[in-house]
Coordinates of C-alpha atoms in Angstrom, one line a residue:
Chain S
M1138 CA 0.0 0.0 0.0
S1139 CA 2.7 2.5 1.0
Q1140 CA 4.8 1.6 -2.0
V1141 CA 2.0 2.5 -4.3
Q1142 CA 1.7 5.9 -2.7
V1143 CA 5.4 6.6 -3.1
T1144 CA 5.5 5.8 -6.8
R1145 CA 2.3 7.6 -7.7
K1146 CA 2.6 11.1 -8.9
R1147 CA 1.3 13.6 -6.4
V1148 CA -1.0 16.4 -7.1
L1149 CA 0.8 18.9 -4.9
P1150 CA 4.4 19.7 -5.6
G1151 CA 7.1 18.2 -3.3
F1152 CA 6.4 16.7 0.1
G1153 CA 8.9 19.1 1.6
L1154 CA 7.2 22.2 0.4
T1155 CA 3.6 21.1 1.2
M1156 CA 4.7 19.9 4.6
G1157 CA 6.4 23.2 5.3
Y1158 CA 3.3 25.1 4.5
S1159 CA 1.1 22.8 6.5
V1160 CA 3.3 23.1 9.6
L1161 CA 3.6 26.8 9.2
Y1162 CA -0.1 27.5 8.9
L1163 CA -1.1 25.0 11.5
S1164 CA 1.3 26.8 13.8
L1165 CA 0.1 30.3 13.0
V1166 CA -3.6 29.4 13.1
V1167 CA -3.8 26.8 15.9
L1168 CA -0.6 26.1 17.8
V1169 CA 0.7 29.6 18.5
P1170 CA -2.7 30.9 19.8
L1171 CA -3.0 27.8 22.0
S1172 CA 0.5 28.3 23.4
A1173 CA -0.3 31.9 24.0
L1174 CA -3.2 30.7 26.1
L1175 CA -0.8 28.5 28.1
L1176 CA 1.6 31.4 28.5
N1177 CA -1.2 33.7 29.8
S1178 CA -1.8 31.2 32.7
T1179 CA 1.9 31.1 33.7
G1180 CA 1.2 34.1 36.0
L1181 CA -0.7 31.7 38.2
T1182 CA 0.8 29.5 40.9
W1183 CA -0.4 25.9 40.9
E1184 CA -2.5 26.5 44.0
K1185 CA -4.2 29.6 42.6
F1186 CA -4.9 27.7 39.4
W1187 CA -6.4 24.8 41.3
D1188 CA -8.4 27.2 43.4
V1189 CA -9.9 29.0 40.4
A1190 CA -10.5 25.9 38.4
T1191 CA -12.3 24.0 41.2
D1192 CA -14.4 26.9 42.6
V1193 CA -18.0 25.7 43.2
R1194 CA -19.4 28.1 40.7
V1195 CA -16.9 27.1 38.1
L1196 CA -17.6 23.4 38.7
A1197 CA -21.3 24.0 38.4
S1198 CA -20.7 25.8 35.1
Y1199 CA -18.7 22.9 33.7
K1200 CA -21.5 20.6 34.6
V1201 CA -24.0 22.8 32.8
S1202 CA -21.7 23.1 29.7
F1203 CA -20.8 19.5 29.4
L1204 CA -24.3 18.0 30.2
C1205 CA -26.1 20.4 27.8
A1206 CA -23.6 19.9 25.1
A1207 CA -23.8 16.1 25.5
A1208 CA -27.6 16.1 25.5
A1209 CA -27.8 18.4 22.5
A1210 CA -25.2 16.3 20.6
L1211 CA -27.1 13.1 21.4
I1212 CA -30.4 14.5 20.2
D1213 CA -28.7 15.8 17.1
L1214 CA -27.3 12.3 16.5
F1215 CA -30.8 10.9 16.0
L1216 CA -32.3 14.0 14.3
G1217 CA -29.3 14.3 12.0
L1218 CA -29.5 10.6 11.0
L1219 CA -33.2 11.1 10.2
I1220 CA -32.6 14.2 8.2
A1221 CA -29.6 12.7 6.3
W1222 CA -31.7 9.6 5.6
V1223 CA -34.6 11.6 4.1
L1224 CA -32.2 13.8 2.0
V1225 CA -30.5 10.8 0.6
R1226 CA -33.2 8.2 0.1
Y1227 CA -36.3 10.3 -1.0
E1228 CA -37.1 12.7 -3.7
F1229 CA -39.5 15.5 -2.9
P1230 CA -40.1 19.0 -4.2
G1231 CA -37.9 21.6 -2.6
K1232 CA -35.2 19.1 -1.7
R1233 CA -32.4 21.3 -2.9
I1234 CA -33.5 24.2 -0.7
F1235 CA -34.0 21.9 2.3
D1236 CA -30.5 20.6 1.7
A1237 CA -29.1 24.1 1.7
V1238 CA -30.9 25.2 4.8
I1239 CA -29.0 22.6 6.8
D1240 CA -25.9 24.6 6.6
L1241 CA -27.5 27.9 7.7
P1242 CA -26.5 27.4 11.4
F1243 CA -22.9 27.5 10.1
A1244 CA -23.4 30.8 8.4
L1245 CA -25.6 32.6 10.9
P1246 CA -23.8 34.6 13.6
T1247 CA -24.5 32.7 16.7
A1248 CA -25.7 35.7 18.6
V1249 CA -28.4 36.2 16.0
A1250 CA -29.5 32.5 16.4
G1251 CA -29.5 33.1 20.2
V1252 CA -31.8 36.1 20.0
A1253 CA -34.1 34.4 17.5
L1254 CA -34.4 31.2 19.6
T1255 CA -35.0 33.3 22.8
A1256 CA -37.8 35.2 21.1
L1257 CA -39.4 31.9 20.1
Y1258 CA -38.9 30.0 23.4
A1259 CA -39.4 32.8 25.9
Q1260 CA -42.6 32.5 28.0
N1261 CA -44.4 35.0 25.6
G1262 CA -42.8 33.5 22.4
W1263 CA -44.6 31.4 19.8
I1264 CA -43.4 28.1 21.1
G1265 CA -42.5 29.0 24.7
S1266 CA -46.1 30.2 25.4
L1267 CA -47.4 26.7 24.4
F1268 CA -45.2 25.0 27.0
E1269 CA -45.5 27.6 29.8
P1270 CA -49.0 26.4 30.9
L1271 CA -47.7 22.9 31.2
G1272 CA -45.1 24.2 33.6
W1273 CA -42.2 23.6 31.3
K1274 CA -39.9 26.5 31.1
M1275 CA -38.1 26.5 27.8
A1276 CA -36.0 29.6 27.7
Y1277 CA -33.9 30.6 30.7
S1278 CA -33.3 27.0 31.7
Q1279 CA -31.1 24.1 30.8
T1280 CA -33.7 23.2 28.2
G1281 CA -33.1 26.5 26.5
I1282 CA -29.3 25.9 26.5
T1283 CA -29.8 22.5 25.0
L1284 CA -32.1 23.8 22.3
A1285 CA -29.5 26.5 21.3
L1286 CA -26.7 23.9 21.2
M1287 CA -28.9 21.5 19.1
F1288 CA -29.4 24.3 16.6
I1289 CA -25.6 24.9 16.4
G1290 CA -24.7 21.2 16.2
I1291 CA -27.2 19.7 13.8
P1292 CA -25.2 20.4 10.5
F1293 CA -22.2 18.6 11.8
V1294 CA -24.1 15.3 12.1
V1295 CA -26.0 15.6 8.9
R1296 CA -23.0 16.6 6.8
T1297 CA -20.8 13.7 8.1
V1298 CA -23.5 11.0 7.8
Q1299 CA -24.9 12.2 4.4
P1300 CA -22.0 11.2 2.1
V1301 CA -21.5 7.8 3.8
L1302 CA -25.2 7.1 3.3
E1303 CA -25.0 8.1 -0.3
E1304 CA -22.1 5.8 -1.0
L1305 CA -23.8 2.8 0.7
D1306 CA -24.2 0.0 -1.7
K1307 CA -27.9 -0.7 -2.4
D1308 CA -27.0 -4.2 -3.5
E1309 CA -26.2 -5.3 0.1
E1310 CA -29.6 -4.3 1.2
E1311 CA -31.2 -6.2 -1.7
V1312 CA -29.2 -9.2 -0.8
A1313 CA -30.3 -9.0 2.8
A1314 CA -33.9 -8.8 1.6
T1315 CA -33.6 -11.8 -0.7
L1316 CA -32.0 -13.8 2.1
G1317 CA -35.2 -13.1 4.1
A1318 CA -34.2 -10.3 6.5
S1319 CA -36.9 -8.0 7.7
R1320 CA -36.5 -4.3 7.0
W1321 CA -35.6 -3.6 10.6
R1322 CA -33.0 -6.4 10.5
T1323 CA -31.5 -5.1 7.3
F1324 CA -31.3 -1.6 8.9
R1325 CA -29.8 -2.9 12.1
S1326 CA -27.3 -5.4 10.7
V1327 CA -26.4 -4.0 7.3
I1328 CA -26.8 -0.2 7.4
V1329 CA -26.1 0.8 11.0
P1330 CA -22.6 -0.7 11.3
E1331 CA -21.5 1.3 8.3
L1332 CA -23.0 4.5 9.8
V1333 CA -21.5 4.2 13.3
P1334 CA -18.1 5.8 12.5
P1335 CA -19.6 8.9 10.8
L1336 CA -22.3 9.2 13.4
L1337 CA -19.6 9.2 16.1
T1338 CA -17.7 11.8 14.2
G1339 CA -20.8 14.0 13.9
F1340 CA -21.5 13.5 17.6
A1341 CA -18.0 14.5 18.6
L1342 CA -18.0 17.6 16.4
A1343 CA -21.4 18.7 17.7
F1344 CA -20.4 18.0 21.2
A1345 CA -17.1 19.9 20.9
R1346 CA -18.8 22.9 19.3
G1347 CA -21.4 22.9 22.1
I1348 CA -18.9 23.0 24.9
G1349 CA -17.3 26.2 23.7
E1350 CA -20.4 27.9 22.4
Y1351 CA -21.0 31.4 23.8
G1352 CA -23.0 33.7 21.5
S1353 CA -26.2 31.7 21.1
V1354 CA -26.3 30.6 24.7
V1355 CA -26.0 33.8 26.7
F1356 CA -29.3 35.1 25.4
I1357 CA -31.3 32.0 26.1
S1358 CA -29.7 30.6 29.2
G1359 CA -30.6 33.4 31.7
N1360 CA -27.1 33.1 33.1
M1361 CA -28.1 32.2 36.6
P1362 CA -25.1 31.2 38.7
M1363 CA -25.0 27.6 39.8
K1364 CA -28.0 26.8 37.6
T1365 CA -27.7 28.0 34.0
E1366 CA -24.3 29.6 33.9
I1367 CA -22.1 28.1 31.2
A1368 CA -18.3 28.0 31.5
P1369 CA -17.6 30.3 28.6
L1370 CA -19.6 33.0 30.4
L1371 CA -17.5 32.7 33.5
I1372 CA -14.4 33.1 31.3
M1373 CA -15.9 36.3 29.9
S1374 CA -16.8 37.6 33.3
K1375 CA -13.3 37.0 34.5
L1376 CA -11.9 38.9 31.5
E1377 CA -14.3 41.7 32.3
Q1378 CA -12.5 42.1 35.6
N1379 CA -9.1 42.1 33.8
D1380 CA -8.4 38.7 35.4
Y1381 CA -6.6 37.2 32.4
A1382 CA -4.9 34.5 34.5
G1383 CA -8.2 33.4 36.1
A1384 CA -9.9 33.3 32.7
T1385 CA -7.1 31.2 31.3
A1386 CA -7.3 28.8 34.2
V1387 CA -11.0 28.1 33.5
A1388 CA -10.3 27.9 29.7
L1389 CA -7.4 25.5 30.2
M1390 CA -9.5 23.2 32.3
L1391 CA -12.3 23.3 29.7
L1392 CA -9.7 22.5 27.0
V1393 CA -8.2 19.6 28.8
I1394 CA -11.5 18.0 29.6
S1395 CA -12.7 18.5 26.1
F1396 CA -9.5 17.0 24.7
V1397 CA -9.8 13.9 26.9
L1398 CA -13.4 13.4 25.9
L1399 CA -12.7 13.9 22.2
L1400 CA -9.8 11.4 22.5
V1401 CA -12.2 8.8 24.0
I1402 CA -14.8 9.4 21.3
N1403 CA -12.1 9.1 18.6
S1404 CA -10.8 5.8 20.1
I1405 CA -14.3 4.4 20.1
Q1406 CA -14.8 5.5 16.5
R1407 CA -11.5 3.9 15.4
W1408 CA -12.4 0.7 17.2
S1409 CA -15.8 0.6 15.6
R1410 CA -14.4 1.2 12.2
R1411 CA -12.0 -1.6 12.6
R1412 CA -14.7 -3.9 13.8
A1413 CA -16.9 -2.9 10.8
I1414 CA -14.3 -4.0 8.4
Chain U
M725 CA 14.1 14.4 1.2
K726 CA 15.0 16.1 4.5
G727 CA 16.8 18.9 2.7
K728 CA 13.7 19.6 0.6
W729 CA 11.5 19.6 3.7
K730 CA 13.8 22.2 5.2
S731 CA 13.8 24.4 2.1
G732 CA 10.1 24.3 2.0
L733 CA 9.8 25.4 5.5
I734 CA 12.2 28.3 4.9
L735 CA 10.4 29.3 1.8
G736 CA 7.1 29.3 3.6
L737 CA 8.4 31.2 6.5
S738 CA 10.1 33.9 4.3
L739 CA 6.9 34.3 2.3
V740 CA 4.8 35.0 5.4
L741 CA 7.5 37.2 6.8
T742 CA 7.6 39.4 3.7
L743 CA 3.8 39.6 3.7
T744 CA 3.7 40.7 7.4
L745 CA 6.5 43.1 6.9
S746 CA 4.9 44.7 3.9
A747 CA 1.6 45.0 5.7
C748 CA 3.4 46.6 8.7
G749 CA 5.2 48.9 6.3
A750 CA 1.9 50.0 4.8
S751 CA 0.3 50.8 8.1
K752 CA 3.4 52.6 9.2
G753 CA 3.4 54.8 6.1
E754 CA -0.2 55.6 6.9
T755 CA 0.5 56.9 10.4
Q756 CA 3.4 58.9 9.2
A757 CA 1.3 60.5 6.6
N758 CA -1.1 61.3 9.4
G759 CA 1.6 62.8 11.6
S760 CA 2.8 65.1 8.9
S761 CA -0.7 66.2 8.2
V762 CA -1.0 67.3 11.8
A763 CA 2.1 69.4 11.6
G764 CA 0.8 71.0 8.4
S765 CA -2.4 71.7 10.3
K766 CA -4.4 69.9 7.7
D767 CA -6.7 67.0 8.6
V768 CA -6.5 65.1 11.8
E769 CA -8.3 62.0 13.0
L770 CA -9.3 61.0 16.5
L771 CA -10.6 57.7 17.8
N772 CA -13.1 57.8 20.7
V773 CA -13.5 54.5 22.4
S774 CA -16.7 54.5 24.3
Y775 CA -19.4 52.1 25.7
D776 CA -22.7 51.0 24.2
P777 CA -25.4 53.6 25.1
T778 CA -23.4 56.7 24.1
R779 CA -23.5 55.9 20.4
E780 CA -26.2 58.5 19.5
L781 CA -24.7 61.0 21.9
Y782 CA -21.3 61.0 20.2
E783 CA -22.7 60.9 16.7
T784 CA -24.2 64.3 17.3
Y785 CA -21.4 65.6 19.5
N786 CA -18.7 64.7 17.0
K787 CA -20.3 66.8 14.3
A788 CA -20.7 69.7 16.6
F789 CA -17.1 69.5 17.8
A790 CA -15.7 69.1 14.2
A791 CA -17.5 72.3 13.3
H792 CA -16.3 74.1 16.4
W793 CA -12.7 73.0 15.8
E794 CA -12.7 74.0 12.2
K795 CA -14.0 77.4 13.1
E796 CA -11.5 77.9 15.9
K797 CA -8.3 76.4 14.3
G798 CA -9.1 76.0 10.7
Q799 CA -8.3 72.3 10.9
K800 CA -10.5 69.5 9.7
V801 CA -11.0 66.8 12.3
T802 CA -12.7 63.4 11.8
I803 CA -13.7 61.4 14.8
K804 CA -14.1 57.7 14.7
Q805 CA -16.2 56.0 17.3
S806 CA -16.0 52.6 18.8
H807 CA -18.7 51.2 21.0
G808 CA -19.1 48.0 23.0
G809 CA -19.3 46.8 26.6
S810 CA -17.2 49.2 28.8
G811 CA -14.9 46.5 30.1
K812 CA -14.4 45.0 26.7
Q813 CA -13.6 48.4 25.3
S814 CA -11.0 49.1 28.0
R815 CA -9.4 45.7 27.2
S816 CA -9.2 46.5 23.5
V817 CA -7.3 49.7 24.4
Q818 CA -5.0 47.8 26.8
D819 CA -4.3 45.3 24.0
G820 CA -3.3 48.0 21.6
L821 CA -6.4 49.7 20.0
D822 CA -5.1 53.2 19.3
A823 CA -7.7 55.3 21.1
D824 CA -7.0 59.0 21.6
V825 CA -9.7 59.4 24.1
V826 CA -11.8 56.9 26.2
T827 CA -15.3 57.7 27.4
L828 CA -16.3 54.7 29.5
A829 CA -19.0 53.7 32.0
L830 CA -16.8 53.4 35.1
G831 CA -13.6 54.8 36.5
Y832 CA -12.4 51.3 37.1
D833 CA -12.1 50.6 33.4
I834 CA -9.9 53.7 33.0
D835 CA -7.9 52.8 36.1
A836 CA -7.1 49.6 34.3
L837 CA -5.5 51.6 31.5
Q838 CA -3.5 53.6 34.1
D839 CA -2.2 50.3 35.5
K840 CA -1.0 49.4 32.0
G841 CA 0.9 52.7 31.8
L842 CA -1.3 54.1 29.0
I843 CA -2.7 56.9 31.1
K844 CA -0.9 58.9 33.7
E845 CA -1.9 59.0 37.3
G846 CA -4.4 61.6 38.4
W847 CA -6.4 61.4 35.2
Q848 CA -9.6 61.8 37.2
D849 CA -8.7 65.3 38.4
K850 CA -7.9 66.6 35.0
Y851 CA -11.4 67.7 34.2
E852 CA -14.2 69.0 36.3
H853 CA -16.6 66.8 38.2
N854 CA -14.3 63.8 38.5
S855 CA -13.7 64.0 34.8
S856 CA -17.4 63.1 34.2
P857 CA -18.9 65.8 31.9
Y858 CA -22.3 64.3 32.1
T859 CA -23.8 62.0 34.7
S860 CA -26.8 59.8 35.1
T861 CA -28.5 57.8 37.9
I862 CA -30.2 54.5 38.4
V863 CA -34.0 54.4 38.2
L864 CA -36.7 51.8 38.1
L865 CA -38.6 51.1 34.9
V866 CA -42.0 49.5 35.4
R867 CA -44.9 48.5 33.2
K868 CA -47.6 51.2 32.4
G869 CA -49.7 52.1 35.4
N870 CA -47.3 50.4 37.7
P871 CA -49.5 47.3 38.3
K872 CA -47.3 46.1 41.2
G873 CA -47.3 49.5 42.9
I874 CA -43.5 49.9 43.0
K875 CA -42.4 53.1 44.7
D876 CA -39.0 52.5 46.2
W877 CA -36.2 49.9 46.5
D878 CA -38.0 48.1 49.3
D879 CA -40.8 47.0 47.0
L880 CA -38.3 45.1 44.9
I881 CA -37.9 42.4 47.5
R882 CA -41.6 41.9 48.0
G883 CA -42.7 38.2 47.4
D884 CA -44.5 38.8 44.1
V885 CA -42.0 41.0 42.4
Q886 CA -39.5 39.9 39.8
V887 CA -36.6 42.2 39.1
I888 CA -34.5 42.4 35.9
T889 CA -30.9 43.6 36.1
P890 CA -27.8 42.5 34.3
N891 CA -24.9 40.7 35.8
P892 CA -22.5 43.2 37.5
K893 CA -19.6 40.8 36.8
T894 CA -20.0 41.0 33.0
S895 CA -21.6 44.5 32.7
G896 CA -19.9 47.7 33.9
G897 CA -23.2 49.6 33.9
A898 CA -24.8 46.9 36.1
R899 CA -22.3 47.6 38.8
W900 CA -23.9 51.0 39.3
N901 CA -27.3 49.2 39.7
Y902 CA -26.0 47.0 42.4
L903 CA -24.3 49.9 44.2
A904 CA -27.4 52.0 44.1
A905 CA -29.4 49.3 45.9
W906 CA -26.6 48.9 48.4
A907 CA -26.4 52.6 49.0
Y908 CA -30.1 52.7 49.7
A909 CA -30.0 49.8 52.2
L910 CA -27.0 51.2 53.9
K911 CA -28.7 54.6 54.4
K912 CA -32.0 53.0 55.6
N913 CA -30.2 50.7 58.1
N914 CA -28.0 53.4 59.6
N915 CA -24.9 52.2 57.8
D916 CA -25.2 48.6 59.0
E917 CA -23.2 46.7 56.4
A918 CA -24.5 43.3 57.2
K919 CA -28.1 44.5 56.7
A920 CA -27.2 46.1 53.4
Q921 CA -25.7 42.9 52.2
Q922 CA -28.8 41.0 53.3
F923 CA -31.0 43.4 51.3
V924 CA -28.9 43.2 48.2
Q925 CA -28.8 39.4 48.5
E926 CA -32.6 39.2 48.8
L927 CA -32.9 41.6 45.8
Y928 CA -30.8 39.3 43.5
K929 CA -33.0 36.3 44.6
H930 CA -35.8 38.1 42.8
V931 CA -33.9 38.2 39.6
P932 CA -35.0 35.4 37.3
V933 CA -32.7 36.2 34.4
L934 CA -29.2 37.6 34.7
D935 CA -28.3 39.1 31.3
S936 CA -24.7 39.7 30.4
G937 CA -25.3 43.3 29.3
A938 CA -27.6 46.2 29.9
R939 CA -29.2 46.1 26.4
G940 CA -29.8 42.4 26.9
A941 CA -31.6 43.1 30.2
T942 CA -33.7 45.8 28.5
T943 CA -34.7 43.3 25.8
T944 CA -35.6 40.7 28.4
F945 CA -37.9 43.2 30.2
V946 CA -39.3 45.0 27.2
E947 CA -39.5 42.4 24.4
R948 CA -39.8 39.1 26.3
G949 CA -42.2 40.6 28.9
I950 CA -40.3 39.1 31.8
G951 CA -40.2 40.7 35.2
D952 CA -42.1 43.6 36.9
V953 CA -39.3 46.1 37.2
L954 CA -36.1 46.8 35.3
I955 CA -33.2 48.5 37.1
A956 CA -31.7 50.8 34.5
W957 CA -29.7 53.9 33.9
E958 CA -31.9 56.9 33.7
N959 CA -30.7 57.7 30.2
E960 CA -31.5 54.2 29.0
A961 CA -34.9 54.3 30.7
L962 CA -35.8 57.6 29.2
L963 CA -34.7 56.3 25.8
S964 CA -36.8 53.1 26.2
V965 CA -39.9 55.1 27.1
K966 CA -39.3 57.5 24.1
E967 CA -38.7 54.7 21.6
L968 CA -41.3 52.2 22.8
G969 CA -44.0 54.7 23.5
T970 CA -45.1 56.4 26.7
D971 CA -48.1 54.1 26.8
K972 CA -46.1 51.1 27.8
F973 CA -43.7 52.0 30.6
D974 CA -43.4 54.3 33.5
I975 CA -40.3 55.5 35.2
V976 CA -40.2 55.3 39.0
Y977 CA -37.7 57.5 40.8
P978 CA -36.6 55.8 44.1
S979 CA -36.0 57.9 47.2
I980 CA -32.3 57.5 47.0
S981 CA -30.0 56.5 44.2
I982 CA -26.4 56.8 43.1
L983 CA -24.8 59.4 41.0
A984 CA -23.5 57.4 38.0
E985 CA -20.4 59.1 36.8
P986 CA -19.2 57.9 33.4
P987 CA -15.7 59.4 33.1
V988 CA -13.6 60.5 30.2
A989 CA -9.8 60.6 29.7
V990 CA -7.1 61.3 27.2
V991 CA -4.9 58.3 26.5
D992 CA -1.5 59.8 27.1
K993 CA 0.6 57.2 25.4
V994 CA -1.4 57.3 22.2
V995 CA -1.8 61.0 21.8
D996 CA 1.9 61.5 22.5
K997 CA 2.8 59.0 19.8
K998 CA 0.3 60.4 17.3
G999 CA 0.8 64.1 18.2
T1000 CA -2.9 64.6 18.8
R1001 CA -2.9 65.8 22.4
E1002 CA -4.1 69.3 21.7
V1003 CA -7.2 68.3 19.7
A1004 CA -7.9 65.3 22.0
D1005 CA -7.8 67.5 25.0
A1006 CA -10.1 70.1 23.4
Y1007 CA -12.5 67.3 22.3
L1008 CA -13.1 66.4 25.9
K1009 CA -13.1 70.0 27.2
Y1010 CA -15.8 70.9 24.7
L1011 CA -18.1 68.3 26.4
Y1012 CA -18.3 70.8 29.2
S1013 CA -19.3 73.7 27.0
E1014 CA -22.9 74.9 26.6
E1015 CA -23.2 73.1 23.3
G1016 CA -21.7 69.8 24.5
Q1017 CA -23.8 69.9 27.6
T1018 CA -27.0 70.5 25.6
I1019 CA -26.2 67.5 23.4
A1020 CA -25.6 65.3 26.4
A1021 CA -28.9 66.5 28.0
E1022 CA -30.8 65.9 24.7
N1023 CA -29.4 62.3 24.8
Y1024 CA -30.8 62.0 28.3
Y1025 CA -27.6 62.3 30.3
R1026 CA -27.7 64.7 33.2
P1027 CA -25.7 67.9 32.4
T1028 CA -23.3 69.3 34.9
L1029 CA -23.4 72.9 33.7
D1030 CA -25.8 75.0 35.7
S1031 CA -27.3 76.9 32.8
V1032 CA -28.1 73.7 30.8
K1033 CA -29.3 72.1 34.0
A1034 CA -31.9 74.8 34.4
K1035 CA -33.1 74.4 30.9
F1036 CA -33.7 70.7 31.2
K1037 CA -35.0 70.6 34.8
D1038 CA -38.3 69.0 33.8
Q1039 CA -36.6 66.1 32.2
F1040 CA -34.5 65.2 35.2
P1041 CA -36.5 65.2 38.5
K1042 CA -34.6 65.9 41.6
L1043 CA -33.8 63.0 43.9
E1044 CA -31.3 62.3 46.6
L1045 CA -28.1 61.1 45.0
V1046 CA -25.1 59.7 46.8
T1047 CA -21.7 59.5 45.1
L1048 CA -19.4 56.5 44.9
K1049 CA -16.7 58.4 46.7
D1050 CA -19.0 59.2 49.7
V1051 CA -20.3 55.7 50.2
F1052 CA -17.8 53.2 48.7
G1053 CA -14.5 55.0 48.3
T1054 CA -12.4 54.4 45.2
W1055 CA -13.3 52.1 42.3
K1056 CA -10.5 49.8 43.2
E1057 CA -11.7 49.3 46.8
T1058 CA -15.3 48.8 45.5
Q1059 CA -14.3 46.3 42.9
Q1060 CA -12.2 44.4 45.4
K1061 CA -14.9 44.2 48.0
H1062 CA -18.0 43.6 45.9
F1063 CA -17.2 42.3 42.4
S1064 CA -13.9 40.5 42.5
D1065 CA -13.9 36.7 42.7
K1066 CA -15.4 35.5 46.0
G1067 CA -16.4 39.0 46.7
I1068 CA -19.9 39.9 48.1
F1069 CA -21.7 39.5 44.8
D1070 CA -20.2 36.0 44.3
Q1071 CA -21.2 35.0 47.9
I1072 CA -24.9 35.8 47.0
Y1073 CA -24.9 32.8 44.7
V1074 CA -22.9 30.3 46.7
P1075 CA -25.1 27.5 47.9
G1076 CA -26.1 27.8 51.6
S1077 CA -26.2 31.6 51.6

């Protein structure tokens, strides 16, 4: 396999040149800013860092951020699969437009999304007013945060699952059918194993996006300390007091936890892909 | 292979270096051109970094000042404005935004610039009235007809009342709201600090939504219909009433409030570099003139000049106003005690309190 790659003519000129560019730009865009983040926290002693990072309010905000992001990503997993399925397998008028709309959350400034969602889900909004009599508070609660994060995360799942679904060989399903498998069995044993890796990728992306999301959430969350305060808001509030070191401490914790979680998801994904083959 | 890799890296690096250098060169050329134009007393440009609600005020004022300066000195001046949260604006200047003057919501945000060496010590004594050409105060905005019968701060902690105010940790303006309530409780309880803290703690238990900024809190109260009373700056409250119609909201003046002093200062380091000190200084001084004061009053800020004060006395009812200095001391002390991490505001939300 590797021999074939070496002898094949590459599209981009010279490995050296392209690698140089890649390293340079990765450094400028990702690595240098991240090390600046680390550098900013060096003004902290270890005790102060630990003190800031494990403050009750900070811990509560991590809980809100991670739980809501996980819930939103999980819901997006199922919703996204359904949407991708409909887009790939069925023809209907307006499909192109429907397909394009999926990407809108990417393009829309998140604050705009936040304001729009709050207007809808507040107790006097179109949707919020329907749930208010049932005693279910949509906006200004963790439900609201999850809703905003679902909106932000849905394209990730759809766009990772869609191409895999498109490439899926229809013959395999037909074979399964001729061998007497029920539709549910075909779905479960033939289609789902193929979709697990992209679904996990979509989940991981939506989850990661949700953890750091700020713009859309501040408007809908109500920002109540210990209840609906997200970690990025605490970072902002520390910056507002010129407490760069404290803000970095919280950010660093967020980064480390996210990194570990993404690593775990990645490993599961790799493992499932190997099993699928 | 290894040599190629290296040469690629060098090529890439040098490319970016040239790009950055040429970009820097361009911007340098620009400032130089600017500098020489000052010497030739041609055009000059100022950057005023301010906070959110002063946008309309400075749009009008900038035109008035430009006309005044041209008449006086024959020099054309263009003033650029930058608006945002007060703390965020202060940070931008600290991080290198070339502001000639700053006009922010609290002295603390300008003190932070002093700590960074951008502004010399004693900036607050440079202009009259603690360098606050216009002031404001904290009032209560209620729904039309005042259905909950709110008259004073005490009514805000009644069982059935919901209060909307932004988070003082993320909003500079909201710190004045908090301090106003504190000042009232302190006065009422004969300067008993513990009782004042109790009152403020109770007050924030009546807040269902803690927005991150003042405009957000106004939206929550006005558009979303949440809460019975909005704690707001007087100028914001007057603007809301004017824009949304007098048939929707009423302003309630509490018995005691705080004199909110949004200060102004020349950024010494920047004006010395750009050679714009004279015009920047005049820009701030003119805020105290009859014309500057009238523009401030028309934008619902309380003027400090007596003649303009008299003209607008119907717009700004008299009420007992305490100053930050009298009750709380300096901004640094106030910040430390109330708003820093684990300060009194944080304790309000710690479980068990």
